[in-house]
Amino acid sequence: MPRWESDAQGRLERAALELFETQGFERTSVAQIARAAGLAERSFYRYFPDKREVLFTGNELEAHLVAQVEAVGPEVTPFEALLTALGTADEVFRSREFLLRRVRVIAASPALAERDLIKLADIAGALARALERRGVESGEARFVIDVAISISRRATSRWLADPDATFSELIAQAAAELREAVAPRAPVR
Amino acid sequence: MPRWESDAQGRLERAALELFETQGFERTSVAQIARAAGLAERSFYRYFPDKREVLFTGNELEAHLVAQVEAVGPEVTPFEALLTALGTADEVFRSREFLLRRVRVIAASPALAERDLIKLADIAGALARALERRGVESGEARFVIDVAISISRRATSRWLADPDATFSELIAQAAAELREAVAPRAPVR
DNA sequence: TCGATGACAGCAGATGCTGTCATCACATGG
DNA sequence: CCATGTGATGACAGCATCTGCTGTCATCGA
């Protein structure tokens, strides 16, 4: 919390999102972002270790998911624990409009797409540690988490396109779709 | 096929892997790699667009998987098509020892880990296009592919640890594990 | 033999990122 | 109301990645 100039970090984030939208990520220099936020280039790096990180602040999602996983009782399957955790993930989403802007900017830049994947991997790591604390073997934990993340991506993509659906419904729907897809012998007709 | 100095690209790859192993990725400069391979820094960028790419040449895996997916008949489920494609993926793996060195170097550097994830995402994109050509809807294709990749990671991790197992067996085993994990109600006892 | 092509080196420059040090705004205690 | 400390900020310098351009030389084709 800055002492006399308020919310420098927020100003940098907003300026960066704006500039990335209009000029693209690569064609926006750090100096430009800083100037637009009324700061020097050097100060940008006091708030973010990295030009890309300006779009990836906060750990709320990770913290939320880990807390949810740790909250359910020991009789629950790892997979079910993850699904119920994901079911309430929309609590930490910002507005759909904000998410959409962000998704578009990220999709437009390979460098940002990489960072996005790394962030997901970080969350997966945190969840893996949480599951291991429940006694799940490491490799199995990773596996179940990867699958849960796949479900989450499916649900999120639908959620961005469909303003009316509940996120937890979409999670359940994706899980059902998965069970169908992996069923040993899908009777074609 | 170079005309008077042979295999400059291969020399750069080997020098880079060596240097990354001994010094780490960040502490190795492009100039150093080039010198070790007997070239100028500028020439490195003729062969690789990017310092990281030196460990990620070739599309054999992607080409193999796409070809396999396109080879199976239309009656086969997308999920099954992906599994059979993955079952023969070890044909394009190099030696286990080489893979292990590579995996270790990549795991030791966040920057390389990012690039690894992007490469996987590229493969996922290519597979999605292949499935769409079979008439699978885009979102569903992505979803099934994400799940198949999760299976593949599980199998690969086991394969690196267990020299005796067949890759296709490990794929089948992971698929079975998945079916069990997502089963509606796992009777605990 | 001569012109085209491909492989390479060297140089200059933009940008990302880091270290260092001075400076400034404010809070506090006197 | 002022002195002093603390932490945020800025100015400056420096290194590395990556790019564009130019020049040089070996080889190839006619």
Coordinates of C-alpha atoms (C1' of nucleotides) in Angstrom, one line a residue:
Chain A
M1 CA 0.0 0.0 0.0
P2 CA 1.8 3.1 -1.3
R3 CA 1.8 6.0 1.2
W4 CA 1.0 9.1 -0.7
E5 CA 0.2 8.1 -4.3
S6 CA -2.6 5.7 -4.1
D7 CA -3.0 2.4 -5.9
A8 CA 0.1 2.7 -8.1
Q9 CA -0.1 -1.0 -8.8
G10 CA -3.8 -0.8 -9.9
R11 CA -2.9 2.2 -12.2
L12 CA -0.1 0.1 -13.8
E13 CA -2.5 -2.8 -14.3
R14 CA -5.2 -0.7 -15.9
A15 CA -2.8 1.2 -18.1
A16 CA -1.1 -2.0 -19.2
L17 CA -4.4 -3.7 -20.1
E18 CA -5.5 -0.7 -22.1
L19 CA -2.2 -0.4 -24.0
F20 CA -2.0 -4.1 -24.7
E21 CA -5.5 -4.0 -26.1
T22 CA -4.8 -1.1 -28.4
Q23 CA -1.2 -1.8 -29.4
G24 CA -0.6 -5.4 -28.6
F25 CA 1.7 -6.8 -25.9
E26 CA 5.0 -6.8 -27.8
R27 CA 4.6 -3.3 -29.2
T28 CA 4.0 -1.8 -25.8
S29 CA 7.2 -0.9 -23.9
V30 CA 7.5 -1.0 -20.1
A31 CA 8.5 2.7 -20.2
Q32 CA 5.2 3.4 -21.9
I33 CA 3.1 1.6 -19.4
A34 CA 4.9 3.4 -16.6
R35 CA 4.5 6.8 -18.2
A36 CA 0.8 6.1 -18.7
A37 CA 0.4 5.3 -15.0
G38 CA 2.5 8.4 -14.0
L39 CA 5.5 6.5 -12.8
A40 CA 9.1 5.9 -14.0
E41 CA 10.0 2.7 -15.8
R42 CA 12.1 1.6 -12.8
S43 CA 9.1 1.8 -10.6
F44 CA 7.2 -0.6 -12.7
Y45 CA 9.7 -3.3 -11.7
R46 CA 9.1 -2.6 -8.1
Y47 CA 5.5 -3.7 -8.4
F48 CA 6.0 -6.5 -11.0
P49 CA 9.0 -8.7 -11.5
D50 CA 8.2 -9.0 -15.1
K51 CA 6.4 -7.2 -17.9
R52 CA 4.0 -10.1 -18.3
E53 CA 3.2 -10.3 -14.6
V54 CA 1.2 -7.1 -14.8
L55 CA -1.8 -9.2 -16.0
F56 CA -1.3 -12.0 -13.5
T57 CA -1.4 -10.6 -10.0
G58 CA -3.0 -12.2 -7.1
N59 CA -3.3 -15.8 -5.9
E60 CA -7.0 -15.7 -5.0
L61 CA -7.9 -18.6 -7.2
E62 CA -5.1 -20.8 -5.9
A63 CA -5.8 -19.9 -2.3
H64 CA -9.5 -20.5 -2.8
L65 CA -9.1 -23.9 -4.4
V66 CA -6.6 -25.1 -1.9
A67 CA -8.8 -24.0 1.0
Q68 CA -11.8 -25.8 -0.5
V69 CA -9.8 -29.0 -1.1
E70 CA -8.6 -28.9 2.5
A71 CA -12.1 -28.3 3.8
V72 CA -13.8 -31.5 2.6
G73 CA -13.8 -34.6 4.8
P74 CA -11.4 -37.5 4.3
E75 CA -14.0 -39.8 2.9
V76 CA -14.3 -37.8 -0.3
T77 CA -12.5 -39.0 -3.4
P78 CA -9.7 -36.6 -4.6
F79 CA -11.6 -36.1 -7.9
E80 CA -14.8 -35.2 -6.1
A81 CA -12.9 -32.9 -3.8
L82 CA -11.5 -31.1 -6.8
L83 CA -14.9 -30.8 -8.5
T84 CA -16.6 -29.3 -5.5
A85 CA -13.7 -26.9 -5.1
L86 CA -14.0 -25.9 -8.7
G87 CA -17.8 -25.5 -8.3
T88 CA -17.3 -22.4 -6.2
A89 CA -14.4 -21.0 -8.1
D90 CA -16.5 -18.3 -9.7
E91 CA -16.6 -16.6 -6.3
V92 CA -13.1 -15.2 -7.0
F93 CA -13.7 -14.4 -10.7
R94 CA -14.0 -10.7 -11.4
S95 CA -16.7 -9.5 -13.8
R96 CA -17.2 -11.5 -16.9
E97 CA -16.4 -8.4 -18.9
F98 CA -13.0 -8.0 -17.3
L99 CA -12.3 -11.7 -17.8
L100 CA -13.1 -11.4 -21.4
R101 CA -10.8 -8.5 -22.0
R102 CA -8.1 -10.3 -20.2
V103 CA -8.6 -13.6 -22.1
R104 CA -8.6 -11.7 -25.4
V105 CA -5.3 -9.9 -24.7
I106 CA -3.7 -13.1 -23.5
A107 CA -4.8 -15.1 -26.5
A108 CA -3.3 -12.4 -28.8
S109 CA 0.2 -12.8 -27.4
P110 CA 2.2 -16.0 -27.3
A111 CA 4.3 -14.6 -24.5
L112 CA 1.2 -14.0 -22.3
A113 CA -0.2 -17.3 -23.2
E114 CA 2.9 -19.0 -21.9
R115 CA 2.6 -17.1 -18.6
D116 CA -1.0 -18.1 -18.4
L117 CA -0.1 -21.8 -18.7
I118 CA 2.6 -21.4 -16.0
K119 CA 0.1 -19.9 -13.7
L120 CA -2.2 -22.8 -14.2
A121 CA 0.8 -25.1 -13.5
D122 CA 1.5 -23.3 -10.3
I123 CA -2.1 -23.8 -9.2
A124 CA -1.8 -27.5 -10.1
G125 CA 1.4 -27.7 -8.0
A126 CA -0.3 -26.1 -5.0
L127 CA -3.3 -28.5 -5.4
A128 CA -1.0 -31.4 -5.6
R129 CA 0.6 -30.5 -2.3
A130 CA -2.8 -30.2 -0.8
L131 CA -3.8 -33.6 -2.0
E132 CA -0.6 -35.2 -0.9
R133 CA -1.3 -33.8 2.6
R134 CA -4.5 -35.9 2.4
G135 CA -2.4 -39.0 1.6
V136 CA -2.7 -39.1 -2.1
E137 CA 0.4 -40.3 -3.9
S138 CA 2.1 -37.6 -5.8
G139 CA 1.8 -38.9 -9.4
E140 CA -1.9 -39.8 -8.9
A141 CA -2.5 -36.4 -7.4
R142 CA -1.0 -34.7 -10.5
F143 CA -3.1 -36.9 -12.8
V144 CA -6.4 -36.2 -11.1
I145 CA -5.6 -32.5 -11.0
D146 CA -4.7 -32.4 -14.7
V147 CA -8.1 -33.9 -15.4
A148 CA -9.9 -31.5 -13.1
I149 CA -8.2 -28.6 -14.8
S150 CA -9.4 -29.9 -18.2
I151 CA -12.9 -29.9 -16.8
S152 CA -12.4 -26.4 -15.5
R153 CA -11.3 -25.2 -18.9
R154 CA -14.2 -26.7 -20.6
A155 CA -16.6 -25.1 -18.0
T156 CA -14.9 -21.7 -18.2
S157 CA -15.0 -21.6 -21.9
R158 CA -18.8 -22.3 -21.8
W159 CA -19.2 -19.8 -19.0
L160 CA -17.6 -17.0 -21.0
A161 CA -19.9 -17.7 -23.9
D162 CA -23.1 -18.2 -21.9
P163 CA -24.0 -15.5 -19.4
D164 CA -26.9 -17.4 -17.8
A165 CA -25.3 -20.6 -16.7
T166 CA -24.1 -21.3 -13.2
F167 CA -20.5 -22.1 -13.0
S168 CA -21.0 -25.1 -10.8
E169 CA -23.6 -26.5 -13.2
L170 CA -21.1 -26.2 -16.0
I171 CA -18.5 -28.1 -13.9
A172 CA -21.0 -30.9 -13.3
Q173 CA -21.9 -30.9 -17.0
A174 CA -18.3 -31.2 -18.1
A175 CA -17.7 -34.0 -15.6
A176 CA -20.7 -35.9 -17.0
E177 CA -19.3 -35.3 -20.5
L178 CA -16.0 -36.7 -19.4
R179 CA -17.6 -39.9 -18.0
E180 CA -19.4 -40.4 -21.2
A181 CA -16.3 -39.8 -23.3
V182 CA -14.1 -42.3 -21.5
A183 CA -16.8 -44.9 -21.1
P184 CA -15.3 -48.3 -22.2
R185 CA -17.6 -48.9 -25.2
A186 CA -19.8 -46.1 -26.4
P187 CA -22.8 -47.8 -28.1
V188 CA -22.9 -45.8 -31.3
R189 CA -26.4 -46.7 -32.1
Chain B
M1 CA 22.2 -29.7 -45.1
P2 CA 25.0 -27.2 -44.7
R3 CA 27.5 -27.0 -47.4
W4 CA 30.9 -26.8 -45.8
E5 CA 30.5 -27.0 -42.1
S6 CA 28.4 -29.9 -41.2
D7 CA 25.5 -30.0 -38.7
A8 CA 25.9 -26.6 -37.2
Q9 CA 22.4 -26.9 -35.7
G10 CA 23.2 -30.2 -34.1
R11 CA 26.4 -28.7 -32.6
L12 CA 24.5 -25.8 -31.2
E13 CA 21.9 -28.2 -29.6
R14 CA 24.5 -30.4 -28.0
A15 CA 26.6 -27.4 -26.8
A16 CA 23.5 -25.8 -25.3
L17 CA 22.3 -28.9 -23.5
E18 CA 25.8 -29.4 -22.0
L19 CA 26.0 -25.8 -20.9
F20 CA 22.5 -25.7 -19.5
E21 CA 23.3 -28.8 -17.5
T22 CA 26.5 -27.5 -16.0
Q23 CA 25.7 -23.8 -15.5
G24 CA 21.9 -23.5 -15.7
F25 CA 19.8 -21.9 -18.5
E26 CA 19.8 -18.3 -17.2
R27 CA 23.6 -18.2 -16.6
T28 CA 24.4 -19.4 -20.1
S29 CA 24.5 -16.7 -22.7
V30 CA 23.8 -17.2 -26.3
A31 CA 27.3 -16.0 -27.2
Q32 CA 28.7 -18.8 -25.0
I33 CA 26.6 -21.4 -26.7
A34 CA 27.7 -20.1 -30.1
R35 CA 31.3 -20.0 -29.2
A36 CA 31.2 -23.6 -27.8
A37 CA 29.7 -24.7 -31.2
G38 CA 32.3 -22.7 -33.1
L39 CA 29.9 -20.1 -34.4
A40 CA 29.2 -16.4 -33.8
E41 CA 26.3 -15.3 -31.6
R42 CA 24.5 -13.9 -34.7
S43 CA 24.6 -17.3 -36.3
F44 CA 22.8 -18.9 -33.4
Y45 CA 19.7 -16.9 -34.4
R46 CA 19.8 -18.2 -37.9
Y47 CA 19.1 -21.7 -36.6
F48 CA 16.8 -20.8 -33.7
P49 CA 14.5 -17.9 -33.3
D50 CA 15.0 -17.9 -29.6
K51 CA 17.4 -19.0 -26.9
R52 CA 14.9 -21.5 -25.5
E53 CA 14.1 -23.1 -28.8
V54 CA 17.4 -24.8 -28.9
L55 CA 15.9 -27.6 -26.8
F56 CA 12.7 -27.8 -28.7
T57 CA 13.4 -28.5 -32.3
G58 CA 11.4 -30.8 -34.5
N59 CA 7.7 -31.6 -34.7
E60 CA 8.0 -35.3 -35.0
L61 CA 5.6 -36.0 -32.0
E62 CA 3.0 -33.6 -33.3
A63 CA 3.2 -35.0 -36.8
H64 CA 3.0 -38.6 -35.5
L65 CA 0.0 -38.0 -33.4
V66 CA -1.9 -36.1 -36.1
A67 CA -1.2 -38.8 -38.6
Q68 CA -2.3 -41.5 -36.2
V69 CA -5.5 -39.7 -35.4
E70 CA -6.3 -39.2 -39.1
A71 CA -5.5 -42.9 -39.8
V72 CA -8.3 -44.5 -37.7
G73 CA -11.7 -45.1 -39.1
P74 CA -14.7 -42.8 -38.5
E75 CA -16.5 -45.2 -36.2
V76 CA -13.9 -44.7 -33.5
T77 CA -14.6 -42.4 -30.6
P78 CA -12.3 -39.3 -30.5
F79 CA -11.1 -40.4 -27.1
E80 CA -10.2 -43.8 -28.4
A81 CA -8.5 -42.4 -31.4
L82 CA -6.3 -40.2 -29.2
L83 CA -5.5 -43.2 -26.9
T84 CA -4.4 -45.4 -29.8
A85 CA -2.4 -42.5 -31.3
L86 CA -0.6 -42.0 -27.9
G87 CA 0.0 -45.7 -27.6
T88 CA 2.6 -45.6 -30.4
A89 CA 4.1 -42.2 -29.4
D90 CA 7.2 -43.8 -28.0
E91 CA 8.2 -44.5 -31.6
V92 CA 9.3 -40.9 -31.9
F93 CA 10.9 -40.6 -28.4
R94 CA 14.7 -40.6 -28.4
S95 CA 16.6 -42.7 -25.9
R96 CA 15.3 -42.6 -22.4
E97 CA 18.7 -41.2 -21.2
F98 CA 18.4 -38.2 -23.6
L99 CA 14.8 -37.6 -22.5
L100 CA 15.9 -37.6 -18.9
R101 CA 18.6 -35.1 -19.4
R102 CA 16.2 -32.9 -21.3
V103 CA 13.5 -33.2 -18.7
R104 CA 15.9 -32.4 -15.9
V105 CA 17.2 -29.2 -17.6
I106 CA 13.7 -28.1 -18.5
A107 CA 12.5 -28.7 -14.9
A108 CA 15.3 -26.6 -13.6
S109 CA 14.4 -23.5 -15.5
P110 CA 11.0 -21.7 -15.3
A111 CA 11.7 -20.2 -18.7
L112 CA 12.2 -23.6 -20.3
A113 CA 9.2 -25.0 -18.5
E114 CA 7.0 -22.4 -20.0
R115 CA 8.3 -23.2 -23.5
D116 CA 7.6 -26.9 -22.8
L117 CA 4.0 -26.1 -21.9
I118 CA 3.6 -24.0 -25.0
K119 CA 4.9 -26.8 -27.2
L120 CA 2.3 -29.1 -25.6
A121 CA -0.4 -26.5 -26.3
D122 CA 0.7 -26.4 -29.9
I123 CA 0.3 -30.1 -30.2
A124 CA -3.1 -29.9 -28.6
G125 CA -4.0 -27.3 -31.2
A126 CA -2.9 -29.4 -34.1
L127 CA -4.8 -32.4 -32.7
A128 CA -7.9 -30.2 -32.2
R129 CA -7.8 -29.3 -35.9
A130 CA -7.4 -33.0 -36.8
L131 CA -10.4 -33.9 -34.7
E132 CA -12.5 -31.0 -36.1
R133 CA -11.8 -32.4 -39.6
R134 CA -13.4 -35.6 -38.3
G135 CA -16.5 -33.5 -37.4
V136 CA -15.9 -33.1 -33.7
E137 CA -17.0 -29.7 -32.3
S138 CA -14.1 -27.5 -31.4
G139 CA -14.8 -27.2 -27.6
E140 CA -15.4 -30.9 -27.2
A141 CA -12.2 -31.6 -29.2
R142 CA -10.1 -29.4 -26.9
F143 CA -11.6 -31.1 -23.9
V144 CA -11.0 -34.6 -25.0
I145 CA -7.5 -33.7 -26.0
D146 CA -6.7 -32.1 -22.6
V147 CA -7.8 -35.3 -20.9
A148 CA -5.7 -37.4 -23.3
I149 CA -2.7 -35.2 -22.6
S150 CA -3.2 -35.7 -18.9
I151 CA -3.2 -39.5 -19.5
S152 CA -0.1 -39.1 -21.6
R153 CA 1.7 -37.2 -18.9
R154 CA 0.9 -39.9 -16.3
A155 CA 2.1 -42.6 -18.6
T156 CA 5.3 -40.7 -19.5
S157 CA 6.2 -40.1 -15.9
R158 CA 5.8 -43.8 -15.2
W159 CA 7.8 -44.6 -18.3
L160 CA 10.8 -42.5 -17.3
A161 CA 10.8 -44.2 -13.9
D162 CA 10.2 -47.8 -15.1
P163 CA 12.5 -49.0 -17.9
D164 CA 10.6 -52.2 -18.5
A165 CA 7.1 -51.1 -19.1
T166 CA 5.7 -50.7 -22.6
F167 CA 4.4 -47.2 -23.3
S168 CA 1.1 -48.4 -24.7
E169 CA 0.5 -50.5 -21.7
L170 CA 1.1 -47.5 -19.5
I171 CA -1.4 -45.5 -21.6
A172 CA -4.0 -48.2 -21.1
Q173 CA -3.2 -48.3 -17.4
A174 CA -3.6 -44.6 -17.0
A175 CA -6.9 -44.7 -18.9
A176 CA -8.2 -47.4 -16.6
E177 CA -7.1 -45.3 -13.6
L178 CA -9.0 -42.4 -15.0
R179 CA -12.2 -44.4 -15.5
E180 CA -12.0 -45.5 -11.9
A181 CA -11.3 -42.0 -10.6
V182 CA -14.2 -40.4 -12.3
A183 CA -16.6 -43.2 -11.6
P184 CA -19.9 -41.7 -10.1
R185 CA -19.6 -43.3 -6.7
A186 CA -16.5 -45.1 -5.7
P187 CA -17.6 -47.7 -3.1
V188 CA -14.9 -47.0 -0.5
R189 CA -15.4 -50.3 1.1
Chain C
dT1 C1' 35.2 -18.0 -65.8
dC2 C1' 31.5 -15.4 -63.9
dG3 C1' 27.3 -14.4 -61.6
dA4 C1' 24.1 -16.3 -58.1
dT5 C1' 23.4 -18.3 -53.7
dG6 C1' 24.0 -19.7 -49.2
dA7 C1' 26.6 -19.5 -44.7
dC8 C1' 28.6 -16.7 -41.7
dA9 C1' 30.5 -12.5 -39.0
dG10 C1' 30.3 -7.8 -37.4
dC11 C1' 28.0 -3.7 -36.0
dA12 C1' 24.4 -0.8 -34.3
dG13 C1' 20.2 -0.4 -31.9
dA14 C1' 15.8 -1.3 -29.4
dT15 C1' 14.0 -3.4 -25.4
dG16 C1' 13.8 -6.1 -21.0
dC17 C1' 15.6 -6.3 -16.8
dT18 C1' 18.9 -5.3 -12.6
dG19 C1' 21.9 -2.9 -9.3
dT20 C1' 23.1 1.3 -7.1
dC21 C1' 22.5 5.5 -5.2
dA22 C1' 20.3 10.0 -4.5
dT23 C1' 16.0 12.3 -3.5
dC24 C1' 11.5 13.1 -2.1
dA25 C1' 6.9 12.8 0.5
dC26 C1' 5.2 11.8 4.5
dA27 C1' 4.9 10.4 9.7
dT28 C1' 6.4 11.0 14.0
dG29 C1' 8.4 13.0 18.1
dG30 C1' 10.1 16.8 20.0
Chain D
dC1 C1' 6.6 24.2 13.8
dC2 C1' 10.7 21.9 12.9
dA3 C1' 14.2 17.8 12.7
dT4 C1' 14.8 13.3 11.6
dG5 C1' 13.9 8.7 9.9
dT6 C1' 11.6 5.5 6.6
dG7 C1' 10.2 3.8 2.7
dA8 C1' 8.7 5.0 -2.1
dT9 C1' 10.4 6.8 -6.2
dG10 C1' 13.6 8.4 -9.8
dA11 C1' 18.0 8.9 -12.5
dC12 C1' 21.7 6.5 -14.3
dA13 C1' 24.5 2.8 -15.7
dG14 C1' 25.0 -1.8 -17.3
dC15 C1' 24.2 -6.5 -19.2
dA16 C1' 21.6 -9.8 -22.1
dT17 C1' 18.3 -11.0 -25.7
dC18 C1' 17.0 -10.3 -30.1
dT19 C1' 16.7 -7.8 -34.8
dG20 C1' 18.1 -5.4 -39.1
dC21 C1' 21.6 -4.4 -42.2
dT22 C1' 26.0 -5.0 -44.6
dG23 C1' 30.1 -7.2 -46.1
dT24 C1' 32.8 -11.4 -47.1
dC25 C1' 33.9 -15.7 -48.7
dA26 C1' 33.1 -20.5 -50.4
dT27 C1' 30.6 -23.1 -53.4
dC28 C1' 27.4 -24.1 -57.3
dG29 C1' 25.5 -23.7 -61.9
dA30 C1' 25.9 -22.3 -66.6

